[in-house]
Amino acid sequence: VDPLDVERVRADFPILERDIDGQPLVYLDNAATSQTPERVIDAISEYYRSYNANVHRGIHQLSQESSIAYEDAHDRIAEFIGADGREEIAFTLNTTQAMNTVAYAWGLNELGPGDEVVLTEMEHHASLVTWQQIAKRTGADCKYIPITDDGYLDMEAAAELITDDTQMVSVVHVSNTLGTINPVAELADIAHDHDAYIYVDGAQSVPHKPIDVKAMDCDFFAFSGHKMCGPTGTGAMYGKRHILEEMQPYLYGGEMILKVDFDEASWNELPWKFEAGTQNIAGGIALAEACDYLDDIGLERIQRHEQQLTEYAYDRLTEHEDVEVYGPPGDDRAGLVAFNIAGAHAHDLSSILNDFAVAVRAGDHCTQPLHDVLGASASARASFYLYNTREEVDMLVEAVDEARQLFA
Ligand SMILES: Cc1ncc(COP(=O)(O)O)c(CNc2co[nH]c2=O)c1O
């Protein structure tokens, strides 16, 4: 795979030219949200400038054009993750809504006392809190696959925790705190051996590596557009068609219905059954443009670029005893490093980094239970993407060294 031309890529992101108090911005908060290339920004503007209209095939020309673009965008996202077609892709606001859709639409109807939902200790609150609360409402129980000392899932424990009482396994594909890449296909096999569904949270994997939901054999898959060069307020819930055909919606209203009278309502075909009301039409169309943008560069090329940056960052940060990096080794993780330095709270550390225009995230990254397991109240997290450079890793490390001196 030939190397990625970072300078050419960076030209697509005007925001990366920004100075912060006279210093060049070093944007390393991509696990929170990625930046947006001109092509995606233009797709949004073009929609509003020339064919904005409500969808679902109104009679007039503009509605025909917006309907076709919006519906075709579903086919494009399906192709991007290896789904069979638009019937398996419901657009959502984000990963969180995709997770809640299944938890409410399927969980509330199917879960009851004695049933179990198996999660992992490294789940994001979008799945952990969702399943925890739906389990409380239905009398079901949640169980958590533990992590090992070096940040991997304990797969022996997983095989014991997933039983015939398990109805759903909900697992993060790539941890947004540890960088761990979980063996989701193996977990799908175990879940299916016990006739359980598996829901894969792909928020941190879809932007960074090729995804094939059929090879993974997951029953549901969720991700957000804003982490993969798309707009905020976009994302998707994938579901196997035969499951979505059976699943009842949980958001009711226009567009998702077929026939309504005062006593009854019937539902529209897939995926519109799960898209109630007027959607983020421009966002969905622009998300398809983001898929084209990433595919034009090549996800394998992006993945390799990030692996090189991440290993370099991991090696440089762990040179010092007083820096603790959480998760697997630098050569076996996705493009992020969460860390702490001795004597400093993550918020103070990231504030110092901001003084050097280095933008990282500080806090629990919506994984508070995981931070409890790690014995850390919070962490600073640098996360990489296609437009970051080796020099930016050096600027991160230099700023961390300044902070280490300050807090020594
Ligand atoms: C693994 C994972 N799942 C779900 C979500 C929720 O995505 P959303 O619904 O688009 O918000 C995130 C966002 N993670 C982060 C958001 O900000 N910092 C983060 O690490 C995530 O990293």
Coordinates of C-alpha atoms and ligand atoms in Angstrom, one line a residue, residues 31-32 94-97 124 126 172 174 176 201 203-204 224 226-227 361 365 381, ligand 1:
A31 CA -11.8 10.1 18.4
A32 CA -14.2 12.8 19.6
N94 CA -25.2 9.4 15.8
T95 CA -24.1 6.1 17.3
T96 CA -25.9 6.8 20.5
Q97 CA -29.3 7.0 18.7
H124 CA -18.9 3.6 25.8
A126 CA -23.8 5.1 24.5
V172 CA -17.3 -2.0 21.1
V174 CA -12.5 -0.4 18.9
N176 CA -12.2 4.9 22.4
D201 CA -20.4 -0.4 18.2
A203 CA -18.0 4.4 16.1
Q204 CA -14.1 4.1 16.3
S224 CA -21.5 8.2 13.5
H226 CA -18.9 13.1 12.4
K227 CA -16.1 10.8 13.2
R361 CA -9.4 15.3 25.0
H365 CA -14.3 9.7 27.4
R381 CA -6.3 11.2 25.0
Ligands
LIG1 C1 -16.9 3.8 21.0 C2 -17.9 4.9 20.9 N1 -19.2 4.6 20.9 C3 -20.2 5.5 20.9 C4 -19.8 6.9 20.8 C5 -20.9 7.9 20.7 O1 -20.9 8.6 19.5 P1 -21.9 9.8 19.3 O2 -23.3 9.2 19.4 O3 -21.6 10.2 17.8 O4 -21.6 10.8 20.3 C6 -18.5 7.2 20.8 C7 -18.1 8.7 20.8 N2 -16.9 8.9 21.5 C8 -16.5 10.2 21.9 C9 -17.1 11.3 21.8 O5 -16.3 12.3 22.3 N3 -15.1 11.7 22.7 C10 -15.2 10.4 22.5 O6 -14.4 9.5 22.7 C11 -17.5 6.2 20.9 O7 -16.2 6.5 20.9

